[in-house]
């Protein structure tokens, strides 16, 4: 075979590896992380506000609780699923945020999956943030976003960030914002 043919076959094999091997999954997750941008902070005059915090959810022990507990506190809400690659890519940053601010901010890392696949995924990846389970059909005070959509809500109920896609949460801009929101 000619060198060009061998080279072409190697390129084709490399591209196919992204679709049919675990290396491909790992690479796609890394590419999602590389191309993620910092979340957009909504200008104060354009922020919507949550007026009703009545929203039933389940905690990691499958016990019911109400989102009312977030009233008067800074809240970070993100939607995810264990099988969704952009969600998987963002969870490393969510873990970073939880490690940095877990005692100062209410975290709602919300999934609509059953417990078994979520618990297996969390254990495999070593994540320690609290998982929140959505109750299908339960009315919510905010629009439920497709994974990996996220919100940041300030102590007065104003939506400071409304992110519809994967975001880079591990950066100085987010750290400054969270510091300001906590200090208010």
XYZ file of C-alpha atoms in Angstrom, residues 51-155:
105
model
C -41.781 34.661 43.790
C -43.009 31.154 44.582
C -40.517 28.682 46.021
C -43.067 25.876 46.378
C -41.449 22.973 44.524
C -41.367 19.393 45.778
C -38.173 17.430 45.107
C -36.444 14.318 46.439
C -33.019 14.166 48.050
C -30.360 11.493 47.554
C -32.073 9.315 50.158
C -35.293 9.541 48.127
C -36.974 11.663 50.834
C -39.278 14.504 49.851
C -38.298 18.076 50.602
C -39.387 21.511 49.420
C -37.339 24.072 47.492
C -38.695 26.566 50.041
C -35.480 25.862 51.988
C -33.598 27.939 49.375
C -35.588 31.098 50.066
C -33.277 33.839 51.340
C -30.163 31.921 50.254
C -27.965 31.814 47.166
C -28.946 28.774 45.097
C -27.124 26.945 42.316
C -29.411 24.758 40.210
C -28.237 22.548 37.386
C -30.026 19.855 35.438
C -28.163 16.733 34.368
C -28.353 13.062 33.468
C -25.676 10.432 33.936
C -25.763 9.322 30.289
C -25.568 12.806 28.714
C -22.008 13.739 27.695
C -22.336 17.536 28.065
C -23.769 16.910 31.548
C -20.863 14.613 32.371
C -18.416 17.238 31.124
C -19.899 19.937 33.362
C -20.060 17.874 36.567
C -16.346 18.268 37.320
C -16.939 22.023 37.611
C -20.077 21.439 39.675
C -17.957 19.373 42.084
C -15.443 22.242 42.232
C -18.231 24.710 43.092
C -19.622 22.376 45.734
C -16.168 21.910 47.288
C -15.647 25.696 47.368
C -19.132 26.913 48.353
C -21.092 23.894 49.611
C -21.533 25.376 53.079
C -22.564 28.843 51.778
C -24.781 28.073 48.785
C -27.713 25.688 48.367
C -26.896 23.177 45.612
C -29.604 21.490 43.555
C -27.986 19.132 41.067
C -31.247 17.854 39.592
C -31.859 14.716 37.566
C -35.023 12.968 36.420
C -33.385 9.529 36.462
C -33.947 6.664 38.866
C -31.553 6.236 41.799
C -29.615 3.150 40.668
C -27.865 4.576 37.568
C -27.225 7.879 39.335
C -25.689 6.233 42.407
C -23.515 4.008 40.215
C -22.339 7.004 38.174
C -21.628 9.116 41.284
C -19.607 6.326 42.875
C -17.666 5.605 39.678
C -16.775 9.281 39.169
C -16.165 10.042 42.864
C -18.573 13.005 43.022
C -19.789 14.080 46.461
C -22.226 16.900 45.698
C -25.824 16.218 46.749
C -28.074 14.826 44.041
C -31.634 16.095 43.811
C -34.324 14.083 42.054
C -37.022 15.825 40.089
C -40.571 14.630 40.603
C -42.018 14.305 37.118
C -45.143 16.437 36.717
C -44.488 18.509 39.842
C -44.917 22.238 39.111
C -41.728 24.271 39.362
C -41.116 27.974 40.062
C -38.548 28.077 37.239
C -38.462 26.709 33.715
C -37.036 23.206 33.736
C -33.996 23.301 31.484
C -32.583 20.562 29.295
C -29.322 19.157 30.670
C -26.843 20.721 31.289
C -28.854 23.918 31.838
C -28.233 25.883 35.035
C -29.456 28.761 37.176
C -27.868 30.869 39.879
C -30.396 32.609 42.121
C -29.486 35.329 44.618
C -30.799 35.695 48.184
